Amino acid sequence: MRRITYRQALREALQEEMERDARVFLMGEDVGIFGGNFKVSQGLIDKFGEERVRDTTLAETVIIGAGVGAAITGMRPVCEIMLADFVGVCFDEIYNKAGKWRYMHGCEVAVPMVIRTPMGCRGGGGAEHSQCPEALFLHGPGLKIALPSTPYDAKGLLKAAIRDDDPVVFFEHKLLYDLEGEVPEEEYIVPLGKAAIRREGQDVTILAYSFMVHKALAAAEALAANGIEAEVVDLRTLVPLDVETVLASARKTRRVVIIHEANKRGGAGAELAAIIQEKLFGVLAAPVIRVCAPDVPIPFSPALEKVYLPDEEKLQQAVRELLAK
Amino acid sequence: MLPEKNVLVELYRKMLLDRYLEEAMVELYRQGYIPGSLHLGIGHEALSIGTTVPLRRDDYLVFSHRGVGHSLGKGVPARTILAEFMGRATGCSLGKGGVHLSDFSVGCLGISGSQGGNIVIATGAGLSAKMRGTDQVTAVYFGEGTANRGCFHEGINQAAVWRLPVIFICENDLYSYSTHQSKIMLRENVADHAYGYGIPGVVVDGNDVLAVYEAMQEAIARARAGEGPTLIEGKTYRWRGHHEKDPALYRDPAEVEAWKQKCPIKRFELFLQAERIISPEEQASIQDEVRQEVQEAIDFALNSPFPQPEELYRGVYANPAGILDLI
Ligand SMILES: Cc1ncc(C[n+]2csc(CCOP(=O)(O)OP(=O)(O)O)c2C)c(N)n1
């Protein structure tokens, strides 16, 4: 099968959806001729013009606020926030407007929009340029959350997100843009709310999403060399969450480790652990554990960033400890 | 009125120090010693130095992502700036801030990773100075792109209404990342906004350090006298890309060249010579001293240790009582 990068896969999704539906348009900082900070929208302005690939000024409040306004009046905007850290600037617009305006205004209008934003550490970004803020939105009713880990999913999930009638916060990981993977030429979508089992195993379940899926797979390979077979579940979306797949895997292995790059307290792992223990309390052979960053702001120095980040070694160690319980 | 010779020499020295240090950083970045994204202010020296040299040590500074010159102008040592950018334990923020530079000992209150977040913070620093009854002034910096964020308007209006001692300085370098000013605002001057908030708005040639210095002195005098904020806009140009990995292909090379011809440092040198303020020998010895200072900063930073792993968990709270486990 054809191999393309995560970045190209995202671009194809945008292009195909813009061709398919004239209501879809892009809006964000430097997304036009410059093609976006991570070059995802490169070339799209040549195909669709300035009318549908709109450079805004440096003002996230209006990028998202205007997105909501356009979405509730018949358009389907795809808004780009240059880095996920800047969601703070438009938090009200995402959390309260995009997430709630449908419900609070009589459940008639839809807010069909996508908020694309790159997240994660990539060396030396520091506390305000490296974060993974998905948990903030997990807590907010009305929002959906996608976090693709492969080029295939990047394309399929973005297409699904654009077609969805609800606001989707779409997290791309900075370290994945150059990742190559198989992506068919034919049209497909990856539905929101369907997890993927990336590796089967019976000893322990590792739940992961986004870049950490790759860390989980690396850890699983290393563990397999020592006779431990881990099942790696890529959640793909946190809302909707594929509870069925998660519980089926947990029921099978009776041991669950959750890994995410974001810090632990109040992270997505807390929600996942709570769901699993609510449903499978008597089935589990050990407590559900989390491998996450510590609850500190992300340090700039590479020497500290390395200590900060969860990785395959930390994950392997956690799995070993869990199996010893 | 022309400032005293010692001030003129100070301006010249600091502009050179800024230029040489940032040029050294280009190299250190290329060699991999500086991680992350590096945003340099080469070309902005007249603004960064011309507005910070007239401040007192106890005044406050809230600069933005091109803050090397501003930090130097306010008195942060080159060596601790460089160590910070290199993530070393000896950096002015212990290696934890990196590009998010700060040094509270000389009033540098930090930079906001989200552009514009600093503007409202400056309003608060001005409020604090007023409430504490000091005559400290706060200077805050942002680009013309950032001036379109709501927080610019909120910060400036509140400071105007409360007559706070805050000086809002727009470094207009024509481009907000790849986007030309003409695509993001209809008027020519950011300073025009001042009218709407009832405060003075001043446009200066941002490559003329003396014009910048004079405008800043007036604004400082107003602020210290309790007459409230001023909005200063300096027109300038950044020579490098938005950051060091940006080749800036969106700009016409002829435009870049034309602005390089207007180099703020060259221009000031010509002035100092024409007015016989410094002799060619004096100039050469200042250049040597500054080169020496930059070399010392590089040696210091390169020989500095990285932070110890435990440092990761230290300092999250001022009062960590009851917080058992950060890990
Ligand atoms: C809220 C926010 N949005 C976007 C960015 C990314 N970003 C950093 S600097 C910049 C352009 C700033 O342009 P301008 O304000 O004109 O300052 P200049 O870089 O020209 O000095 C952008 C888009 C950011 N840091 N913060």
XYZ file of C-alpha atoms and ligand atoms in Angstrom:
678
model
C 0.000 0.000 0.000
C 1.016 3.605 -0.548
C 2.953 5.221 2.315
C 2.575 8.878 3.199
C 3.309 11.015 6.245
C 0.903 11.971 8.995
C 1.182 15.561 7.719
C 0.274 14.545 4.147
C -2.563 12.406 5.436
C -4.036 15.359 7.292
C -3.652 17.549 4.221
C -5.445 14.978 2.071
C -8.293 14.829 4.550
C -8.668 18.604 4.433
C -8.489 18.701 0.678
C -10.971 15.881 0.119
C -13.467 17.300 2.568
C -13.151 20.772 1.079
C -13.777 19.316 -2.360
C -16.720 17.319 -1.121
C -18.414 20.071 0.852
C -18.267 23.756 -0.065
C -19.151 24.717 3.489
C -15.820 23.459 4.817
C -13.176 26.152 5.139
C -9.904 26.692 7.025
C -9.037 29.546 9.330
C -5.974 30.224 11.469
C -2.604 31.940 11.778
C -0.278 31.578 8.787
C -2.362 28.755 7.286
C -2.521 30.336 3.802
C 0.503 30.758 1.566
C 2.790 29.801 4.432
C 0.868 26.550 4.776
C 0.657 26.514 8.571
C 3.366 26.301 11.202
C 3.671 22.556 10.606
C 2.866 22.820 6.894
C -0.318 20.786 7.088
C -2.321 23.150 4.871
C 0.487 23.786 2.404
C -0.806 24.217 -1.130
C -4.466 24.294 -0.162
C -4.710 28.027 -0.772
C -3.709 27.396 -4.394
C -6.590 24.983 -4.795
C -9.261 26.758 -2.784
C -8.223 30.418 -2.694
C -8.088 32.954 0.108
C -11.816 32.793 0.604
C -11.646 29.243 1.950
C -8.123 29.212 3.374
C -8.130 32.225 5.642
C -5.174 33.773 7.388
C -6.284 35.428 10.572
C -4.359 37.783 12.773
C -2.753 36.560 15.981
C -6.019 36.273 17.880
C -7.227 32.830 18.910
C -10.340 34.239 20.546
C -11.638 35.330 17.178
C -10.392 32.222 15.388
C -12.552 29.993 17.570
C -15.296 32.498 18.345
C -15.798 33.233 14.656
C -15.617 29.500 14.019
C -18.537 28.924 16.370
C -20.451 31.807 14.802
C -19.909 30.410 11.328
C -20.730 26.863 12.419
C -24.126 27.750 13.917
C -25.077 29.608 10.760
C -24.393 26.998 8.140
C -20.645 26.689 7.593
C -18.272 23.912 8.674
C -15.055 25.602 9.791
C -11.792 23.849 10.495
C -9.882 26.169 12.806
C -6.186 25.846 13.528
C -4.624 26.864 16.834
C -0.899 27.062 16.170
C 0.070 25.223 19.356
C -2.194 23.442 21.805
C -0.794 25.592 24.617
C -2.663 28.564 23.190
C -6.070 27.027 23.813
C -5.976 29.048 27.008
C -6.523 32.145 24.912
C -9.754 30.791 23.450
C -10.791 28.548 26.286
C -14.135 30.275 26.756
C -14.892 29.944 23.061
C -14.105 26.225 23.028
C -15.342 25.186 26.440
C -18.430 27.337 26.838
C -19.420 28.306 23.305
C -18.528 25.387 21.045
C -19.323 22.838 23.749
C -22.533 24.259 25.150
C -24.366 26.514 22.750
C -26.354 23.702 21.226
C -27.684 22.344 24.511
C -28.343 25.662 26.202
C -30.135 27.080 23.191
C -32.787 24.449 22.802
C -30.819 21.537 21.280
C -31.710 22.536 17.745
C -28.630 24.100 16.311
C -25.451 22.084 15.747
C -21.884 23.354 16.096
C -20.103 21.442 13.329
C -16.524 22.578 13.644
C -13.061 21.115 14.076
C -10.335 22.683 16.181
C -7.003 21.297 14.979
C -4.029 21.840 17.216
C -0.532 20.348 17.599
C 0.513 19.233 21.065
C 3.385 17.662 22.920
C 7.050 17.988 23.805
C 9.676 17.954 21.109
C 12.711 19.207 23.006
C 13.127 22.608 24.595
C 9.643 24.032 24.214
C 9.233 24.746 27.894
C 6.113 25.191 29.969
C 4.029 27.171 27.472
C 4.966 25.495 24.196
C 4.840 21.764 24.899
C 1.643 20.860 26.660
C -0.985 18.177 26.077
C -4.185 19.799 27.340
C -6.726 17.156 26.288
C -7.975 16.601 29.836
C -9.268 20.169 30.038
C -11.685 19.389 27.247
C -12.450 15.881 28.405
C -14.110 17.546 31.354
C -16.222 19.816 29.155
C -19.631 18.553 28.071
C -20.455 18.849 24.397
C -16.970 18.454 22.976
C -15.489 15.475 21.181
C -11.773 14.732 21.308
C -9.642 12.944 18.718
C -5.924 12.148 19.042
C -4.638 10.136 16.072
C -1.386 8.165 16.357
C -0.854 7.063 12.744
C -1.123 8.591 9.279
C -4.056 6.276 8.523
C -5.949 7.495 11.553
C -4.935 11.114 11.039
C -6.708 11.103 7.711
C -9.666 8.943 8.639
C -10.377 10.636 11.937
C -10.030 14.136 10.525
C -12.532 13.322 7.794
C -14.900 11.893 10.365
C -14.414 14.957 12.559
C -15.198 17.347 9.722
C -18.352 15.397 8.861
C -19.469 15.197 12.452
C -22.138 17.660 13.541
C -20.440 18.349 16.867
C -17.315 20.331 17.731
C -14.237 18.125 17.711
C -10.976 19.154 19.341
C -8.434 17.401 17.170
C -4.993 16.959 18.735
C -2.084 16.278 16.404
C 1.253 15.388 17.973
C 4.245 17.429 16.817
C 6.531 14.397 16.785
C 4.179 12.493 14.489
C 4.013 14.871 11.508
C 6.930 13.195 9.763
C 5.831 9.665 10.590
C 5.140 7.577 7.486
C 2.523 4.887 7.302
C 0.167 3.070 5.000
C -2.758 5.102 3.737
C -4.961 3.738 0.976
C -5.754 5.817 -2.094
C -9.424 4.993 -1.742
C -11.797 7.001 0.330
C -12.297 5.859 3.938
C -13.094 7.288 7.289
C -12.175 6.171 10.797
C -15.280 6.610 12.909
C -15.025 8.568 16.134
C -15.299 6.252 19.144
C -13.666 3.081 17.798
C -10.432 2.112 19.507
C -7.802 0.015 17.712
C -6.004 -2.949 19.200
C -2.465 -2.369 17.982
C -1.023 -5.488 19.521
C -2.688 -8.444 21.144
C -1.593 -9.943 24.430
C -3.028 -11.651 27.458
C -0.843 -10.537 30.380
C -1.553 -6.832 30.646
C -3.489 -4.110 28.836
C -1.764 -0.846 27.976
C -4.121 2.003 27.127
C -2.555 4.806 25.078
C -3.294 7.470 22.516
C -1.427 9.842 20.242
C 2.383 9.677 20.371
C 2.392 7.445 23.449
C 0.955 4.582 21.385
C 4.400 4.251 19.840
C 6.050 4.228 23.262
C 3.565 1.563 24.343
C 4.357 -0.600 21.330
C 8.085 -0.256 21.933
C 7.611 -1.234 25.572
C 5.422 -4.177 24.562
C 8.128 -5.472 22.223
C 10.726 -5.248 24.953
C 8.411 -6.959 27.439
C 7.675 -9.731 24.955
C 11.366 -10.519 24.870
C 10.950 -11.340 28.566
C 7.846 -13.408 28.041
C 5.283 -10.749 28.971
C 2.578 -10.280 26.356
C 1.012 -6.833 26.529
C -2.110 -5.824 24.662
C -1.831 -2.266 23.359
C -5.108 -0.419 22.866
C -4.974 2.857 20.932
C -8.011 4.798 22.095
C -7.970 7.157 19.085
C -10.726 9.310 20.603
C -11.395 10.113 24.256
C -14.893 11.390 23.517
C -16.607 9.293 22.374
C -14.679 6.639 24.289
C -14.747 3.040 23.108
C -15.625 1.689 26.538
C -16.500 -1.709 25.138
C -13.045 -2.373 23.701
C -11.347 -1.033 26.817
C -13.391 -3.233 29.133
C -13.074 -6.307 26.941
C -9.306 -6.037 26.983
C -9.203 -5.303 30.718
C -11.476 -8.279 31.394
C -9.137 -10.499 29.418
C -5.828 -9.392 30.966
C -7.142 -8.290 34.394
C -4.298 -5.806 34.591
C -4.311 -2.315 33.099
C -1.657 0.360 32.706
C -2.538 3.726 31.219
C 0.129 5.912 29.644
C -0.208 9.517 28.590
C 2.199 12.390 28.047
C 0.120 14.901 29.982
C 0.677 15.149 33.725
C -1.122 12.738 35.978
C -3.446 14.702 38.252
C -6.870 15.041 36.687
C -5.559 13.593 33.443
C -7.432 11.342 31.039
C -5.925 8.375 32.881
C -7.896 9.243 35.991
C -11.152 9.023 34.075
C -10.168 5.768 32.382
C -9.097 4.200 35.673
C -12.350 5.244 37.294
C -14.446 3.706 34.520
C -12.511 0.448 34.644
C -12.755 0.024 38.418
C -16.452 0.955 38.391
C -17.184 -1.783 35.895
C -14.618 -4.452 36.704
C -13.795 -4.095 40.376
C -14.033 -7.773 41.178
C -12.407 -8.899 37.969
C -9.142 -6.980 38.227
C -6.109 -8.787 39.599
C -4.325 -5.548 40.487
C -5.028 -1.813 40.704
C -5.148 0.164 37.492
C -1.989 2.250 37.287
C -0.954 5.335 35.359
C 2.349 6.220 33.749
C 2.247 9.953 33.112
C 4.307 13.073 33.475
C 4.618 14.449 37.011
C 2.470 17.351 38.172
C 4.977 20.077 37.425
C 5.137 22.658 34.630
C 7.160 21.352 31.689
C 10.799 22.336 32.214
C 12.790 23.884 29.375
C 16.145 22.242 29.975
C 16.479 19.047 27.913
C 18.129 17.485 30.958
C 14.887 17.905 32.903
C 12.498 17.284 30.017
C 13.897 13.778 29.737
C 13.150 13.110 33.398
C 9.711 14.652 32.953
C 8.460 12.616 30.002
C 6.937 9.155 30.279
C 8.707 6.719 27.979
C 9.025 3.024 27.181
C 11.444 2.344 30.034
C 9.173 3.899 32.626
C 6.265 2.002 31.136
C 8.102 -1.326 31.153
C 9.076 -0.859 34.733
C 5.500 -0.056 35.708
C 4.256 -3.179 33.926
C 6.827 -5.341 35.688
C 5.847 -3.926 39.051
C 2.198 -4.469 38.284
C 2.743 -8.092 37.300
C 4.672 -8.672 40.498
C 1.615 -7.623 42.538
C 18.489 67.471 23.825
C 21.358 65.091 23.226
C 22.002 62.728 26.159
C 25.341 62.869 28.002
C 28.287 61.068 26.489
C 28.190 58.257 29.034
C 24.592 57.517 28.074
C 25.451 57.554 24.380
C 28.304 55.146 24.980
C 26.052 52.937 27.093
C 23.476 52.818 24.299
C 26.138 51.932 21.772
C 27.764 49.307 23.976
C 24.489 47.596 24.752
C 23.339 47.576 21.132
C 26.614 45.977 20.141
C 26.389 43.495 22.995
C 22.896 42.545 21.874
C 23.992 42.132 18.258
C 27.102 40.125 19.025
C 25.353 37.923 21.552
C 22.474 37.146 19.202
C 24.878 36.445 16.352
C 26.683 34.017 18.631
C 23.319 32.424 19.426
C 22.688 31.796 15.724
C 25.814 29.668 15.712
C 25.122 27.962 19.047
C 21.641 27.093 17.861
C 22.975 25.634 14.647
C 25.415 23.553 16.661
C 22.599 22.196 18.776
C 23.511 23.875 22.061
C 20.234 25.803 22.197
C 17.148 23.573 21.981
C 13.610 24.456 20.965
C 12.644 27.449 18.850
C 14.855 30.511 18.888
C 13.357 33.921 18.035
C 16.023 36.557 17.564
C 15.743 40.330 17.582
C 18.636 41.181 15.280
C 17.624 44.466 13.655
C 15.482 45.529 16.632
C 18.402 46.781 18.779
C 17.519 50.477 18.710
C 14.127 49.654 20.207
C 15.141 47.008 22.700
C 18.106 48.990 24.001
C 16.780 52.518 23.474
C 13.734 51.799 25.636
C 15.428 49.805 28.399
C 18.558 51.857 29.082
C 16.500 54.824 30.369
C 14.725 52.614 32.915
C 15.827 52.339 36.522
C 16.932 49.040 37.999
C 13.762 48.873 40.100
C 11.464 49.502 37.130
C 9.686 46.528 35.607
C 10.073 44.972 32.219
C 7.753 42.476 30.566
C 9.184 41.686 27.172
C 8.139 39.123 24.602
C 9.767 36.351 22.594
C 12.623 38.459 21.177
C 13.784 39.485 24.625
C 17.575 39.136 24.538
C 18.191 42.848 23.892
C 15.616 43.959 26.438
C 17.152 41.750 29.120
C 20.636 43.073 28.391
C 19.359 46.636 28.362
C 17.779 46.142 31.766
C 20.956 44.663 33.163
C 20.611 40.890 32.987
C 24.148 39.535 32.449
C 24.853 38.040 29.019
C 26.210 34.899 30.660
C 23.027 34.018 32.568
C 20.862 34.782 29.538
C 22.907 32.452 27.390
C 23.037 29.747 30.065
C 19.251 29.916 30.291
C 18.806 29.490 26.545
C 21.115 26.492 26.779
C 19.063 24.926 29.564
C 21.838 25.136 32.164
C 21.422 25.256 35.926
C 23.225 28.615 36.010
C 20.657 30.286 33.755
C 18.677 33.274 34.951
C 15.618 31.007 35.410
C 17.582 27.920 36.546
C 17.206 26.365 33.115
C 13.501 25.875 33.630
C 12.312 28.791 31.517
C 14.657 28.775 28.548
C 13.138 31.040 25.937
C 10.787 32.177 28.708
C 13.501 34.432 30.177
C 13.196 36.316 33.427
C 15.355 37.876 36.124
C 13.416 39.359 38.994
C 16.548 40.865 40.527
C 16.527 43.510 37.796
C 12.761 43.720 37.353
C 12.402 41.357 34.374
C 9.087 39.749 35.195
C 9.110 37.029 32.539
C 7.644 36.423 29.107
C 4.327 34.953 28.216
C 4.503 31.936 25.933
C 1.144 32.934 24.563
C 1.780 36.220 22.815
C 0.048 39.123 24.497
C -0.399 37.441 27.860
C 2.331 39.802 29.067
C 0.324 42.946 28.294
C -2.303 42.498 30.991
C 0.382 41.384 33.442
C 2.132 44.706 32.871
C -1.094 46.484 33.718
C -1.067 44.589 37.006
C 2.568 45.476 37.736
C 1.666 49.126 37.099
C -1.340 48.827 39.377
C 0.845 47.375 42.095
C 3.406 50.196 41.828
C 0.600 52.721 42.105
C -1.044 51.009 45.068
C 2.271 50.624 46.871
C 2.972 54.291 46.290
C 6.264 53.862 44.450
C 7.187 55.678 41.266
C 8.266 52.483 39.479
C 7.428 52.286 35.812
C 6.547 49.134 33.850
C 7.482 48.731 30.181
C 5.811 46.024 28.119
C 6.566 44.855 24.562
C 4.633 43.174 21.789
C 4.553 43.000 18.003
C 1.978 44.471 15.654
C 0.468 41.012 15.243
C -0.106 40.627 18.952
C -1.647 44.109 19.140
C -4.721 42.569 17.527
C -5.424 40.370 20.504
C -8.134 41.331 22.933
C -5.730 41.389 25.860
C -3.884 44.324 24.283
C -7.075 46.372 24.295
C -8.125 45.218 27.743
C -4.719 45.908 29.257
C -4.267 49.311 27.714
C -7.774 50.558 28.474
C -7.623 49.551 32.122
C -4.185 51.138 32.499
C -5.481 54.313 30.862
C -8.574 54.531 33.059
C -6.526 54.009 36.216
C -3.665 56.236 34.950
C -1.149 53.503 35.612
C 2.591 53.981 35.059
C 2.804 51.535 32.172
C 4.491 52.098 28.829
C 3.142 49.955 26.018
C 5.742 49.448 23.318
C 4.884 47.969 19.952
C 7.864 46.713 18.000
C 6.371 46.830 14.555
C 8.566 44.772 12.259
C 5.959 44.471 9.499
C 5.536 40.714 9.756
C 3.701 38.623 12.272
C 5.375 35.308 11.501
C 4.681 35.016 7.744
C 1.828 37.504 7.672
C 2.363 41.044 6.435
C 0.810 43.883 8.387
C -1.424 44.799 5.472
C -3.251 41.477 5.867
C -4.098 41.926 9.517
C -4.955 45.584 10.023
C -6.383 48.350 7.909
C -4.563 51.262 9.484
C -0.881 51.962 9.187
C -0.112 52.584 12.841
C -0.758 50.496 15.914
C -0.191 53.736 17.861
C -3.485 55.015 16.405
C -5.262 52.835 18.941
C -4.075 55.229 21.657
C -6.655 57.744 20.551
C -9.452 55.344 21.350
C -8.181 54.899 24.876
C -7.468 58.550 25.546
C -3.711 58.292 25.961
C -0.771 59.597 23.912
C 0.291 57.424 20.980
C 3.711 58.040 19.492
C 5.231 56.633 16.308
C 9.020 56.618 16.150
C 11.637 55.451 13.713
C 12.512 52.213 15.465
C 15.972 52.125 13.914
C 16.943 55.507 15.359
C 18.083 54.825 18.885
C 18.117 58.507 19.853
C 14.536 59.060 18.721
C 13.509 55.938 20.619
C 15.397 57.023 23.724
C 13.758 60.437 23.669
C 10.244 59.068 23.203
C 10.850 56.652 26.054
C 12.125 59.376 28.356
C 8.994 61.409 27.782
C 6.801 58.411 28.452
C 8.738 57.604 31.622
C 8.401 61.178 32.854
C 4.650 61.088 32.278
C 4.336 57.737 34.012
C 6.405 58.765 37.037
C 4.407 61.970 37.335
C 1.206 59.945 37.640
C -0.127 61.005 34.246
C -0.671 57.469 33.034
C 0.353 55.266 30.144
C 1.812 55.996 26.722
C 1.702 53.801 23.639
C 4.940 53.929 21.652
C 5.228 52.252 18.278
C 8.661 51.794 16.749
C 8.880 50.900 13.075
C 11.611 48.375 12.476
C 12.382 45.060 10.805
C 13.643 41.687 11.902
C 16.593 40.485 9.899
C 16.268 36.802 10.657
C 13.318 34.482 10.132
C 10.490 34.419 12.641
C 12.562 31.757 14.371
C 15.852 30.180 13.425
C 14.287 27.376 11.421
C 12.172 29.772 9.361
C 13.902 30.721 6.084
C 11.350 33.567 5.737
C 10.745 32.968 2.049
C 7.608 35.074 2.308
C 9.734 38.228 2.237
C 11.280 39.820 -0.809
C 15.094 39.626 -0.466
C 15.288 43.200 -1.777
C 13.085 44.327 1.095
C 15.316 42.562 3.604
C 18.398 44.101 2.023
C 16.896 47.589 2.066
C 16.248 47.287 5.781
C 19.724 45.960 6.452
C 20.997 49.139 4.859
C 19.149 50.956 7.632
C 21.031 49.033 10.324
C 20.374 50.792 13.634
C 23.889 50.134 14.892
C 25.699 51.334 11.761
C 23.544 54.398 11.781
C 24.385 55.222 15.369
C 28.086 54.621 14.755
C 28.042 57.098 11.889
C 26.327 59.630 14.104
C 28.776 59.157 16.972
C 31.699 59.608 14.611
C 30.263 62.561 12.719
C 29.548 64.350 15.988
C 32.998 63.366 17.235
C 31.484 61.824 20.345
C 33.703 58.793 20.227
C 36.981 58.415 18.386
C 37.679 55.491 16.080
C 40.040 54.144 18.751
C 37.360 54.326 21.421
C 34.941 52.598 19.116
C 37.393 49.803 18.395
C 38.080 49.273 22.062
C 34.346 49.139 22.885
C 33.932 46.531 20.170
C 36.783 44.492 21.604
C 35.382 44.668 25.108
C 31.966 43.578 23.951
C 33.377 40.695 21.934
C 35.279 39.655 25.005
C 32.117 39.797 27.121
C 30.261 37.614 24.631
C 33.105 35.111 24.528
C 33.089 34.947 28.311
C 29.350 34.372 28.283
C 29.760 31.507 25.814
C 32.517 29.908 27.896
C 30.458 30.322 31.042
C 27.356 28.757 29.506
C 29.195 25.892 27.833
C 30.967 25.037 31.066
C 27.822 25.235 33.164
C 26.143 22.042 34.393
C 22.646 20.963 33.439
C 20.104 20.964 36.276
C 20.031 17.895 38.510
C 17.024 15.576 38.012
C 15.597 16.502 41.463
C 15.289 20.075 40.247
C 12.320 18.911 38.157
C 10.152 18.656 41.270
C 11.413 21.710 43.117
C 9.646 25.033 43.250
C 6.210 24.270 41.828
C 4.578 25.764 44.921
C 5.764 28.561 47.179
C 4.139 26.662 50.022
C 4.301 22.947 49.290
C 2.785 22.007 52.650
C 0.331 19.142 52.226
C 1.414 18.385 48.685
C 2.842 14.969 49.167
C 3.722 13.643 45.822
C 4.376 15.568 42.663
C 5.417 12.470 40.777
C -1.460 33.398 21.657
C -0.379 32.980 20.721
N -0.678 32.682 19.448
C 0.294 32.318 18.589
C 1.596 32.234 19.002
C 2.687 31.772 18.047
N 3.475 32.960 17.650
C 4.548 33.350 18.351
S 5.153 34.819 17.821
C 3.988 34.917 16.593
C 3.970 36.107 15.690
C 4.095 37.364 16.474
O 4.054 38.461 15.627
P 4.209 39.913 16.222
O 3.299 40.098 17.377
O 4.078 40.872 15.111
O 5.683 39.924 16.821
P 7.052 39.649 16.031
O 7.248 38.167 16.004
O 6.924 40.234 14.690
O 8.121 40.304 16.866
C 3.146 33.808 16.612
C 2.052 33.577 15.680
C 1.855 32.537 20.361
N 3.095 32.449 20.882
N 0.866 32.915 21.178
